[in-house]
Coordinates of C-alpha atoms in Angstrom, one line a residue:
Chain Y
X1 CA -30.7 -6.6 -81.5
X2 CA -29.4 -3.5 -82.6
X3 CA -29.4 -2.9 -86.9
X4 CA -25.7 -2.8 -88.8
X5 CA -25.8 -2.7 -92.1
X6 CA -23.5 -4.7 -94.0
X7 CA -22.7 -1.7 -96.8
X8 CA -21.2 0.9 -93.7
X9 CA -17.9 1.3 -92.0
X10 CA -18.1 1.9 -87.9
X11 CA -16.0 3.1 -85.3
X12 CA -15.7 1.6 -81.6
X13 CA -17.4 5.2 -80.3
X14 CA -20.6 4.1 -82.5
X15 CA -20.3 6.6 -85.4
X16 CA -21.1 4.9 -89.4
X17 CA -19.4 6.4 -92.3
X18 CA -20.7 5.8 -96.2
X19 CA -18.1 6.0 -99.0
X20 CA -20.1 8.2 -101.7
X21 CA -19.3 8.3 -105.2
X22 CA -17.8 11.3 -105.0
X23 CA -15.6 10.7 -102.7
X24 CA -16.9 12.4 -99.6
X25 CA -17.7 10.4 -96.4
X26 CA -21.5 10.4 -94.9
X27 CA -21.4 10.3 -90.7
X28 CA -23.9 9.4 -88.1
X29 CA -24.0 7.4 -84.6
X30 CA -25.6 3.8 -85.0
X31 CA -28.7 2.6 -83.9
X32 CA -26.4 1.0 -80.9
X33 CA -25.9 4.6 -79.7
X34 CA -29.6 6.1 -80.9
X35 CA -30.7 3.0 -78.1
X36 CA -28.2 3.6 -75.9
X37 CA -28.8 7.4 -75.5
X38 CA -32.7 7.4 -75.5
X39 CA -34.8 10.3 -76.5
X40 CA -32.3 12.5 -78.6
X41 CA -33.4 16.4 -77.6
X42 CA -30.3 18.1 -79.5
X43 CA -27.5 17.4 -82.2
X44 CA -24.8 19.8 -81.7
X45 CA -22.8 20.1 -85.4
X46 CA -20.1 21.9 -87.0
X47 CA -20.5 24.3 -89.9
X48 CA -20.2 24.2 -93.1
X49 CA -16.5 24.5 -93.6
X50 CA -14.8 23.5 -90.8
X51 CA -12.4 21.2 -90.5
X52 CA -12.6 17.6 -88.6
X53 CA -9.3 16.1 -87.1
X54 CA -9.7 12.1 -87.2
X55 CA -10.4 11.3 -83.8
X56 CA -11.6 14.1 -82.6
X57 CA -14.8 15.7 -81.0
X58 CA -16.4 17.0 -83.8
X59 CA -20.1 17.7 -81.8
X60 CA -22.4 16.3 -79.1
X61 CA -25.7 14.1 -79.2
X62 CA -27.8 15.4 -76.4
X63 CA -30.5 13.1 -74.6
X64 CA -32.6 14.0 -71.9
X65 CA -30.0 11.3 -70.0
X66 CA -26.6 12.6 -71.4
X67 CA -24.7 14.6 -73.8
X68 CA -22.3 12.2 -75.8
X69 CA -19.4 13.4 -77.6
X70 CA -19.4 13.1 -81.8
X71 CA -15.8 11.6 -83.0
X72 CA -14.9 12.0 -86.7
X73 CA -14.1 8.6 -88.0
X74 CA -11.5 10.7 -90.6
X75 CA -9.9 14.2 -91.2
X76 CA -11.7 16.1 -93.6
X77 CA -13.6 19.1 -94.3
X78 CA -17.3 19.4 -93.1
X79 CA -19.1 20.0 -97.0
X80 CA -22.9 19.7 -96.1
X81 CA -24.1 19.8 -92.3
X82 CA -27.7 18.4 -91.9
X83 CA -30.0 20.8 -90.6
X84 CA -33.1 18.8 -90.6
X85 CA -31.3 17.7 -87.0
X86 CA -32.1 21.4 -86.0
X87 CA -36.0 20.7 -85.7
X88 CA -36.2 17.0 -85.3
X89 CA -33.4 15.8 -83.2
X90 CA -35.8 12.6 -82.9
X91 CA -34.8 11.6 -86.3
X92 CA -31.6 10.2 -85.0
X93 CA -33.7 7.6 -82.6
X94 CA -36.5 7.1 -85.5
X95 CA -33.8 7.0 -88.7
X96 CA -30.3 6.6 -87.9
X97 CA -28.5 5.3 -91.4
X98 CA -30.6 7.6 -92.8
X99 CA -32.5 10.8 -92.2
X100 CA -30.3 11.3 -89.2
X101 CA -27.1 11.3 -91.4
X102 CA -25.2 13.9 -89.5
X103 CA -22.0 15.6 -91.7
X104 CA -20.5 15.3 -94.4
X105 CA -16.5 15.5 -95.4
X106 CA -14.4 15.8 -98.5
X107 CA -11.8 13.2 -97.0
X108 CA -8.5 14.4 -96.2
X109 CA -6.5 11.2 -97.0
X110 CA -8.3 8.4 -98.2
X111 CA -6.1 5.8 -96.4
X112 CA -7.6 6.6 -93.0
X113 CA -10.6 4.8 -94.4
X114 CA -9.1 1.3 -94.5
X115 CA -8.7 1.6 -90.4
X116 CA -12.6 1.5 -89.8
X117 CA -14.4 -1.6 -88.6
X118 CA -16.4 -3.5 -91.1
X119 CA -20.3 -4.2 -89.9
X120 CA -18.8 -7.4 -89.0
X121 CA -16.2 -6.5 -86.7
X122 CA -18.6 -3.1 -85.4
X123 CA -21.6 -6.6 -84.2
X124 CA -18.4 -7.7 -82.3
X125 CA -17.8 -5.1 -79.7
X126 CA -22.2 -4.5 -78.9
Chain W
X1 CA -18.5 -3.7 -54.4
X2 CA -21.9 -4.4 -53.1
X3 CA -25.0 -6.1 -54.7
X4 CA -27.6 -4.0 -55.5
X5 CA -30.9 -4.2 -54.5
X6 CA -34.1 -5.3 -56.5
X7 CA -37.9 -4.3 -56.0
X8 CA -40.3 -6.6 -55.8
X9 CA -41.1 -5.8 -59.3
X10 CA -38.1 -6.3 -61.2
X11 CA -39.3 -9.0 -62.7
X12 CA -42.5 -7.2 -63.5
X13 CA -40.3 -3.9 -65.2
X14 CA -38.2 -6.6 -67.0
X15 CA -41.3 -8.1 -68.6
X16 CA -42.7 -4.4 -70.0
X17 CA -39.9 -3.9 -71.8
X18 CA -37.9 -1.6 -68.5
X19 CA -34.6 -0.6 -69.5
X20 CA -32.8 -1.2 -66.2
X21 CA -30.0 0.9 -64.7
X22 CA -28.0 1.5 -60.9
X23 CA -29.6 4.0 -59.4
X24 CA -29.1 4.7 -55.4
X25 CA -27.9 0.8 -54.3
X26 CA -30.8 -0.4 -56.6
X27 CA -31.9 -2.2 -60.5
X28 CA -34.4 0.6 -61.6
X29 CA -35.8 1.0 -64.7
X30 CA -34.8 4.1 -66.1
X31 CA -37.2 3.9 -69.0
X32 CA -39.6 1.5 -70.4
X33 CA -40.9 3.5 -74.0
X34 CA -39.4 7.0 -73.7
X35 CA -38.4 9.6 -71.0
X36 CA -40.3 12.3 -73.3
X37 CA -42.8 10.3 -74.1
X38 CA -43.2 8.8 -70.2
X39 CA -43.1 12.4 -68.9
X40 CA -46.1 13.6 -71.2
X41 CA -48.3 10.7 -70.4
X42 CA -48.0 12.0 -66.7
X43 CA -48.8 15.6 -67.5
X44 CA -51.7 14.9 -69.8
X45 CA -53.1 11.2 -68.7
X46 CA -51.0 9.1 -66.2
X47 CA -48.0 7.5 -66.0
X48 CA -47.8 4.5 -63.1
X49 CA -44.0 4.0 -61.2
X50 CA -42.6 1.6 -59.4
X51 CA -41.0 3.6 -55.9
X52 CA -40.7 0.7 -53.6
X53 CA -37.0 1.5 -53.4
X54 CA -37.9 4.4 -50.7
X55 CA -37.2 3.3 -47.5
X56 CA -39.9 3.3 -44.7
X57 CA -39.6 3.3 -40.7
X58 CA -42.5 3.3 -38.1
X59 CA -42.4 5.2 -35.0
X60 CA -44.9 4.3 -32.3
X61 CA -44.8 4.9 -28.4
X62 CA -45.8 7.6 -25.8
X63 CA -43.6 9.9 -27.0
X64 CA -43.2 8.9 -30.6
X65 CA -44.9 12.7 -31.5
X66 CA -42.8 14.7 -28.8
X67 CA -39.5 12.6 -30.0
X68 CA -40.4 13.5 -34.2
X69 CA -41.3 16.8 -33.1
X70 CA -37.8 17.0 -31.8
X71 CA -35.7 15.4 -35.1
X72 CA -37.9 17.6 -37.8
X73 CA -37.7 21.1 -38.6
X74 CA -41.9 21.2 -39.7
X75 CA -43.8 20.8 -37.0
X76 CA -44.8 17.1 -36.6
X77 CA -46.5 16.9 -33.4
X78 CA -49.5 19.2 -34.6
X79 CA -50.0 16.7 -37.7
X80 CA -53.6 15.2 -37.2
X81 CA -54.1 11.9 -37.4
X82 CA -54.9 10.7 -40.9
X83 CA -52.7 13.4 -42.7
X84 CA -49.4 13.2 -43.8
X85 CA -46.2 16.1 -43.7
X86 CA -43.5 17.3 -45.9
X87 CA -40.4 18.1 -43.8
X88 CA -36.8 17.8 -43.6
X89 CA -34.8 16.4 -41.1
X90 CA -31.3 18.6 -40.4
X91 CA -28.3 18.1 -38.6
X92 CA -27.3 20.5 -35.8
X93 CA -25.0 22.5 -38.5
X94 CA -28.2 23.0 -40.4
X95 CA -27.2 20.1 -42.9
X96 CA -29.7 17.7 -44.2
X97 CA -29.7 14.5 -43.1
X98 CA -32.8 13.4 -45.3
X99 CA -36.3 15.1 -46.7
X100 CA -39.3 12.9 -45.7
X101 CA -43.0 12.6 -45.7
X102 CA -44.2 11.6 -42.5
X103 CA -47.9 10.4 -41.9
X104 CA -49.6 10.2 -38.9
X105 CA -51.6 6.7 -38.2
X106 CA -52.6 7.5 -35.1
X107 CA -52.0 9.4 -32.2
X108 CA -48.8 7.5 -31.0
X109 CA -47.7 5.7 -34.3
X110 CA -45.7 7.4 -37.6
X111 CA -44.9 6.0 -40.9
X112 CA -41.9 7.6 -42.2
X113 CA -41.5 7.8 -45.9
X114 CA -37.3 8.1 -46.5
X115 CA -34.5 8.3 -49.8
X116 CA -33.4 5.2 -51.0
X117 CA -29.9 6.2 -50.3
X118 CA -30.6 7.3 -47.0
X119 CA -32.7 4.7 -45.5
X120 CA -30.1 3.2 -42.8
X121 CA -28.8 6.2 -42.5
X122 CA -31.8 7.8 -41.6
X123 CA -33.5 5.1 -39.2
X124 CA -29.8 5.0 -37.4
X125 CA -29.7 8.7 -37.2
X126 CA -33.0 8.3 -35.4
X127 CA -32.2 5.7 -32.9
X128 CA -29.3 7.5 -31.7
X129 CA -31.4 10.4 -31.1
X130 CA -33.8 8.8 -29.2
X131 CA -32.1 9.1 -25.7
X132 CA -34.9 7.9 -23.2
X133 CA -37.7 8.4 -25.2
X134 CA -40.9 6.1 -25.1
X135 CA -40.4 4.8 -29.0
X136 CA -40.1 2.4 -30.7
X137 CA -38.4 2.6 -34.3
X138 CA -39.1 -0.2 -36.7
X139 CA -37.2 -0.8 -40.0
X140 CA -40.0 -1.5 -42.6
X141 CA -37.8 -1.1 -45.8
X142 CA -38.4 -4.2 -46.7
X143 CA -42.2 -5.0 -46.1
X144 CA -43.4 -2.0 -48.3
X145 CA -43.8 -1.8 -51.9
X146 CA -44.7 1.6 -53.3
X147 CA -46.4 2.7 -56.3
X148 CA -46.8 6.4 -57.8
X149 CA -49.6 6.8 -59.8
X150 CA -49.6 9.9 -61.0
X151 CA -51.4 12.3 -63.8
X152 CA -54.6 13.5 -64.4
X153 CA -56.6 10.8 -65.3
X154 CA -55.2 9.1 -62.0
X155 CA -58.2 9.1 -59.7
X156 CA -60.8 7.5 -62.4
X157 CA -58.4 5.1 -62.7
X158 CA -57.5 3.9 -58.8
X159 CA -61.7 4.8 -58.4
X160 CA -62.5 1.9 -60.5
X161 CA -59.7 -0.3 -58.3
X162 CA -60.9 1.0 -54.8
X163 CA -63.9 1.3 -52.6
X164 CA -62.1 4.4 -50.5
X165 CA -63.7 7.6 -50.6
X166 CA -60.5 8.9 -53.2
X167 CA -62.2 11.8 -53.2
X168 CA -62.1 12.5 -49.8
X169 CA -58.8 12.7 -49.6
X170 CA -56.7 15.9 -49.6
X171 CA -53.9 16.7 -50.5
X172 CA -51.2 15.5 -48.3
X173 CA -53.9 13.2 -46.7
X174 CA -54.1 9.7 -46.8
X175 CA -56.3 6.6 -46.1
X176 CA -56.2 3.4 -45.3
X177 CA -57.8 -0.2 -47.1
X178 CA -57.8 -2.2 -50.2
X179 CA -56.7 -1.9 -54.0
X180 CA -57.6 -4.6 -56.6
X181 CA -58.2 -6.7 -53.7
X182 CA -55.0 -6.2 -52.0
X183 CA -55.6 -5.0 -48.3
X184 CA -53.5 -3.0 -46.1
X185 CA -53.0 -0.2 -48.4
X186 CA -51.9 3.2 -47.5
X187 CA -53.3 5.6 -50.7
X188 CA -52.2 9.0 -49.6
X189 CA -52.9 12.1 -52.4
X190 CA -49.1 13.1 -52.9
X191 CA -46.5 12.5 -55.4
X192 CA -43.6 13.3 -56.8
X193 CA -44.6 14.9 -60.1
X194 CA -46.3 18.1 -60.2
X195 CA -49.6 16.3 -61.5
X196 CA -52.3 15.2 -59.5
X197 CA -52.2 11.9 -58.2
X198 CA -51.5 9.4 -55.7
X199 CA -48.8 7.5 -53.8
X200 CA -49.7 3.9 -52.9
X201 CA -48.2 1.5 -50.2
X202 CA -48.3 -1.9 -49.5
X203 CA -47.3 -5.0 -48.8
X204 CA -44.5 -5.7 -50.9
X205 CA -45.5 -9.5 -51.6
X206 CA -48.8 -8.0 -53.4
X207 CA -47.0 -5.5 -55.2
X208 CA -47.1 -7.3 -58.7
X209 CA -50.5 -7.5 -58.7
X210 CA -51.5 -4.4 -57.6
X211 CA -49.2 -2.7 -60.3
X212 CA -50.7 -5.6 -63.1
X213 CA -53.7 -4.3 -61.9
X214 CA -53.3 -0.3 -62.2
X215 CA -51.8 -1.0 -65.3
X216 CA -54.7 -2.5 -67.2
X217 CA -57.3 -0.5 -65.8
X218 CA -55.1 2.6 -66.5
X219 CA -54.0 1.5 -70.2
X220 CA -57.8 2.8 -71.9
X221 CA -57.3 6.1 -70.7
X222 CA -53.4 6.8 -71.8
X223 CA -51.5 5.3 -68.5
X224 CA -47.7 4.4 -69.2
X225 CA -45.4 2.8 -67.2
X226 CA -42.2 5.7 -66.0
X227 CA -39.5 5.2 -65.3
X228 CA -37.1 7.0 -63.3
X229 CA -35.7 9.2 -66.0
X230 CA -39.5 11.0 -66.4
X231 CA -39.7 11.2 -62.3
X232 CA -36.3 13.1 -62.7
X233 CA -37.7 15.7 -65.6
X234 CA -41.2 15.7 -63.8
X235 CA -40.0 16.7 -60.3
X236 CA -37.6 19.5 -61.8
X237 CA -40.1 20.7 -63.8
X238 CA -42.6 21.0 -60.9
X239 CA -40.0 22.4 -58.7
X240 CA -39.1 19.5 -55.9
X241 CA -35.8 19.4 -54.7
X242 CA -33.7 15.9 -54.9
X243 CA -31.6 14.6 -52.0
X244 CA -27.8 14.6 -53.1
X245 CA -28.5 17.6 -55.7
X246 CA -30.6 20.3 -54.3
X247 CA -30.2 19.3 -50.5
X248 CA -27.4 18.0 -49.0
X249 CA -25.5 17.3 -45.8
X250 CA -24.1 20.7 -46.7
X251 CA -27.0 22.3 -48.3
X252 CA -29.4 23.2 -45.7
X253 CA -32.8 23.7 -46.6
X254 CA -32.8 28.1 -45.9
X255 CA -30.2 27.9 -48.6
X256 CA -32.5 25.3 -50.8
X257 CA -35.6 27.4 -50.4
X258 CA -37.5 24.8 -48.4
X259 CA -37.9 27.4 -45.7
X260 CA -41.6 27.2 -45.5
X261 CA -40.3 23.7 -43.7
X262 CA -38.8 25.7 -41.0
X263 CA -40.5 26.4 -38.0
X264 CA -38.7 27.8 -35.5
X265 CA -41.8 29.6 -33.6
X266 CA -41.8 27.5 -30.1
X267 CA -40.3 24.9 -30.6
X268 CA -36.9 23.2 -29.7
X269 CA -35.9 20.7 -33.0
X270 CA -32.0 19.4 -34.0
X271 CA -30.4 22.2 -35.9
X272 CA -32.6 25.0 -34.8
X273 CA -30.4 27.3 -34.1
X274 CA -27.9 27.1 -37.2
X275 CA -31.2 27.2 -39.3
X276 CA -32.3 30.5 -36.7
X277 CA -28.9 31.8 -37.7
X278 CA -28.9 31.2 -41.7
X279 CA -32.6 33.0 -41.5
X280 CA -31.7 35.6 -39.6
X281 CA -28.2 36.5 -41.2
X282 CA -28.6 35.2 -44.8
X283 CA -26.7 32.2 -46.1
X284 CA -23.6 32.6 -48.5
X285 CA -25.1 30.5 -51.1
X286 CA -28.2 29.8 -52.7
X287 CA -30.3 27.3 -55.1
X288 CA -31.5 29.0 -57.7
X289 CA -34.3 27.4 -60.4
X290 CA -33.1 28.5 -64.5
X291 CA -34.1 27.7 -67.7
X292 CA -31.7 28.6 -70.3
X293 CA -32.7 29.8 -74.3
X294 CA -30.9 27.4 -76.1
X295 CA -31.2 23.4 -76.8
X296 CA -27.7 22.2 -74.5
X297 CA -28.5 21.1 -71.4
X298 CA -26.3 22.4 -68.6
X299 CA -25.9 19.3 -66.2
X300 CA -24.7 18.5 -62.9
X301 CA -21.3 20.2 -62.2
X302 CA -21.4 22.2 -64.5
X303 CA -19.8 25.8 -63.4
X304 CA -21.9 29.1 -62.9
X305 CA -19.6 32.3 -64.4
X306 CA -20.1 35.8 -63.3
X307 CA -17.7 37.3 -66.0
X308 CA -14.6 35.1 -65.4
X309 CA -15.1 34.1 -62.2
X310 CA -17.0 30.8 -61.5
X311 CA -19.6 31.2 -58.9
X312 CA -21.4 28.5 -58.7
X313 CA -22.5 25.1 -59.9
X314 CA -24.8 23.1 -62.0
X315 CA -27.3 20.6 -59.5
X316 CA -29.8 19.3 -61.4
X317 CA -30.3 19.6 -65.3
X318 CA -33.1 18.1 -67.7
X319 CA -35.0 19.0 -70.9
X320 CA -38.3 20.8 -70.1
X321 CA -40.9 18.4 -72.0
X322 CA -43.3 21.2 -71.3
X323 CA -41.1 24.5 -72.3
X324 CA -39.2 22.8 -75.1
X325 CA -36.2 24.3 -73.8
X326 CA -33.4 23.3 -70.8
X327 CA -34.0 23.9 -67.1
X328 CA -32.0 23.3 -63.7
X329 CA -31.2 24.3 -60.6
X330 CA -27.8 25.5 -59.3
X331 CA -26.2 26.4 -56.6
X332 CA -24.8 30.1 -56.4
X333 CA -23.1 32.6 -54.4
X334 CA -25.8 34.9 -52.7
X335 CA -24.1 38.0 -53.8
X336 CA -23.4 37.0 -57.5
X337 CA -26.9 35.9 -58.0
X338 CA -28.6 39.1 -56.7
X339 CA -26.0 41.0 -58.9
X340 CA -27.3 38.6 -61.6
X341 CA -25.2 38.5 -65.7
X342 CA -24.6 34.9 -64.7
X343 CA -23.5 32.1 -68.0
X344 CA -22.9 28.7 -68.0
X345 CA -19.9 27.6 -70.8
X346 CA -21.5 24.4 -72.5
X347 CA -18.6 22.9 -75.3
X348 CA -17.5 26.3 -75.7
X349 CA -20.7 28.2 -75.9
X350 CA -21.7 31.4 -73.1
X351 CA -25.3 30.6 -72.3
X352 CA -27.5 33.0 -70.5
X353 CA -28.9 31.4 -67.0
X354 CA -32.5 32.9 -66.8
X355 CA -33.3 32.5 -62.9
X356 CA -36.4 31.8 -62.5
X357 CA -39.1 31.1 -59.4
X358 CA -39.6 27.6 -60.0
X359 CA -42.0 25.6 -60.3
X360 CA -41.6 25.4 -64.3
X361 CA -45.4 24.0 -65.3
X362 CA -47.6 26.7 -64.1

C-alpha cells in the first residue's frame, strides 16, 4: 500500500502540498505516482521566479517508461526550486514527502487551498 | 475487446513481485525490481526473462527449405542443420510482414521463432504462400515456453543446469536436450540484449520449473528477473530493431538498415524486386540511431525538425543505462538527414539529435 501521510494536502493528478509557516506551499508527486512511474531518470522544474497557474503544467517527471506531466495544486510564484532533483532524480522513488520535495510557491490566494483533498479523501481515489 | 493472453508463468512473475502490464495481446511483467536496475544486472551479471509470448511455427516436408527460401529475404536454404538465422520476411512492396529467427532441425524441418503480435499473422501469411509445396506448417504457439537468459555470467549459470556442450555452441547456433531435468530443450546462443547469452525453449508445461531453477542457481552470481521494460532499453541500446517501431509493414528493412538481411544474389524470394529497387535507387526515408545531450527523453512520435519543417519522427526512445544520457531511433527523410541540423522540440526545448551508428554499448 502506497504511504499518505495524514499532515499533507493531495490532488487527484498525485501531487502533495505542505502548508509552511510562512506561508508558502511545499510540492511533490506521492509515493502513488513515484510507484506508478518506476525508475525516475529526470525532474523537469521551473525556475526560480516563475509563476504557476493552479491547474496547470508546471514540469514533467521523466521515467525510463513515461514522461508525466507536474500540475500546480495552487497559483503562486516558484520561491525555491530543488536542485538536488538535478543529480539524483532517484530521490523521488527513494524519498518522496521528503528529499524529493519539488517547488516551492508564495501562494497567490490562500483560498485555493481549501479545494485540495485531505489524505483521507487522496487513499480514496488509489 | 479481447482477453489477453497469459504465459505459462504468470503465476510465477506474480509471485516475484512482477509488476504486470498489456503488452502485444498479453499480461507481461513490465518490471519486477527496477528497469535501471534490471538492465544493469544484464550488462554486468544476468538478468533471466520470461519470452514465451513469441509465437513459434514448424515447417517440415520436401520442400520446406526451397518453400522458406522463397518467403525470406536471408538466405535460408543454405542454413546448416543445427544453426539458426536472423532474417526478415517482406511483402512484395518491400513491407515487413515480420523479423524472425529461423533454425534449422534438420534437413527438411524449421522452427520459426515469430513477434507476439504477429504470430497468426505470420503462420497465415505462410500458408497462403505455400501454393503446392511439400510442407507442412504447424502452429506451435502454444506448446513453447521461452526463456532469455541473458548477461555475462549466463553460461556458468545454465553450465551448472545442463550437460550440453554450452560451449560448443556458437553464436546463432543451437542444441538440443535437457535443463534442470527438463528434456526437449532447444538452448540456441542468441538473445535479444546485446550481452552474451542464451535463448531457451521448451515445453511450456515445464516452464515454471525451469525458470525456478535458472533463478536459484543464477541468484549467487547477481541474476535478476527482467522484465520487459529492461528488454526494451537493452535491445535499443545494443542496436536491434523492434517490430511496430523500427520495421513495419511500411518500413522495409533497406530503409531500417537490416540490409545485410537482403540477399538478392541468385535467388527469387517475395518482395525481391521492390527490395532490388530501394537498393538500387535509394529509399526516401531512413531509420536513423541518436542519442541526444540532454536528460528528456524524445519518445515515440515525437517529430524530427529541420529548421521549421518537421521531417521525421520519433520510433523508439529510452534512457541509455550505459551512457547516462537519452537515445532512440527515428525515422527521417533521406535528404534532411544527410543535410543533418536536425532537433527534436521536447515541452518547449530545441534538442540537438546526434545520429549516431548504433549499436550504443560498444
Amino acid at each position: 500500500m502506497s504511504n499518505v501521510p495524514d499532515s499533507l494536502r493531495y490532488t487527484a493528478e498525485h501531487e502533495w502540498l505542505r502548508l509552511e509557516a510562512d506561508g508558502t506551499a511545499t510540492i511533490g508527486i506521492t509515493d502513488h505516482a513515484q510507484a506508478a512511474l518506476g525508475d525516475v531518470t529526470f525532474v523537469d522544474l521551473p525556475k526560480e521566479g516563475a509563476t504557476v497557474a493552479k491547474g496547470a503544467t508546471f514540469g514533467a517527471v521523466e521515467s525510463v517508461k513515461a514522461a508525466s506531466d507536474l500540475y500546480a495544486p495552487v497559483a503562486g510564484t516558484v520561491v525555491a526550486v530543488n536542485a538536488d532533483l538535478n543529480g539524483s532524480p532517484d530521490l523521488v522513488n527513494r524519498d518522496p514527502y521528503g528529499a524529493a520535495w519539488m517547488i516551492r510557491v508564495k501562494v497567490a490566494d490562500a483560498s485555493e487551498l481549501q479545494a485540495l483533498l485531505d489524505a483521507a479523501a487522496y487513499r480514496k481515489l488509489l | 475487446m479481447s482477453t489477453l493472453q497469459r504465459t505459462p508463468l504468470f503465476a510465477f512473475h506474480v509471485a516475484h513481485g512482477g509488476r504486470i502490464v498489456p503488452f502485444a495481446g498479453w499480461e507481461m511483467p513490465v518490471q519486477y525490481t527496477g528497469i535501471l536496475e534490471e538492465h544493469l544486472a544484464v550488462r554486468r551479471a544476468a538478468g533471466l526473462f520470461d519470452v514465451s509470448h513469441m509465437g513459434e511455427c514448424r515447417v517440415t516436408g520436401p520442400d520446406a527449405a526451397a518453400f522458406l527460401d522463397r518467403m525470406m529475404t536471408n538466405a535460408m536454404a543454405t542454413i546448416p542443420v543445427g544453426m539458426a538465422r536472423y532474417t526478415v520476411m517482406c511483402r512484395p512492396d518491400g513491407g515487413c510482414v515480420d523479423d524472425l529467427i529461423v533454425y534449422r532441425l534438420g534437413p527438411e524441418a524449421f522452427l520459426i521463432c515469430l513477434n507476439a503480435s504477429n504470430a497468426a499473422k505470420d503462420i497465415a501469411w505462410l500458408r497462403a504462400h505455400a501454393g503446392d509445396a511439400k510442407v507442412a506448417i504447424a502452429d506451435e504457439c502454444a506448446s513453447w515456453a521461452q526463456l532469455a537468459l541473458q548477461g555475462p555470467e549466463a553460461e556458468a549459470i545454465l553450465a551448472g543446469l545442463t550437460a550440453l556442450p554450452l560451449a560448443g555452441i556458437r553464436r546463432f547456433g543451437f542444441a538440443l536436450g535437457e535443463v534442470a531435468g527438463v528434456a526437449g530443450c532447444l538452448v540456441s546462443r542468441t538473445g535479444y540484449t546485446g550481452s552474451p547469452g542464451f535463448e531457451i525453449y521448451l515445453p511450456a508445461a515445464d516452464a515454471t520449473r525451469l525458470a525456478e531453477a535458472i533463478l536459484a542457481a543464477g541468484k549467487p552470481r547477481g541474476l535478476l528477473l527482467a522484465g520487459l521494460g529492461a528488454r526494451d532499453s537493452l535491445r535499443l541500446e545494443a542496436g536491434y530493431p523492434l517490430y511496430g517501431h523500427e520495421i513495419s509493414e511500411t518500413i522495409s528493412p533497406i530503409q531500417a538498415g537490416l540490409g545485410w538481411t537482403v540477399k538478392p544474389a541468385g535467388r527469387e524470394f517475395v518482395g525481391r524486386e521492390a527490395l532490388v529497387r530501394q537498393i538500387e535507387g535509394g529509399v526516401s526515408a531512413k531509420v536513423a540511431a541518436f542519442s541526444l545531450d540532454d536528460r528528456r527523453i524524445a519518445r515515440q512520435g515525437t517529430p524530427v525538425l529541420a529548421g521549421v519543417d518537421a521531417v521525421g519522427e520519433v520510433l523508439s526512445g529510452t534512457l541509455s543505462p550505459l551512457l547516462g544520457k537519452p537515445i532512440g531511433t527515428a525515422l527521417v527523410a533521406a535528404d534532411a538527414l544527410a543535410r543533418g541540423g536536425l532537433e527534436v522540440d521536447l515541452r518547449g526545448n530545441r534538442v540537438a539529435l546526434k545520429v549516431a551508428d548504433a549499436p550504443f554499448l560498444k
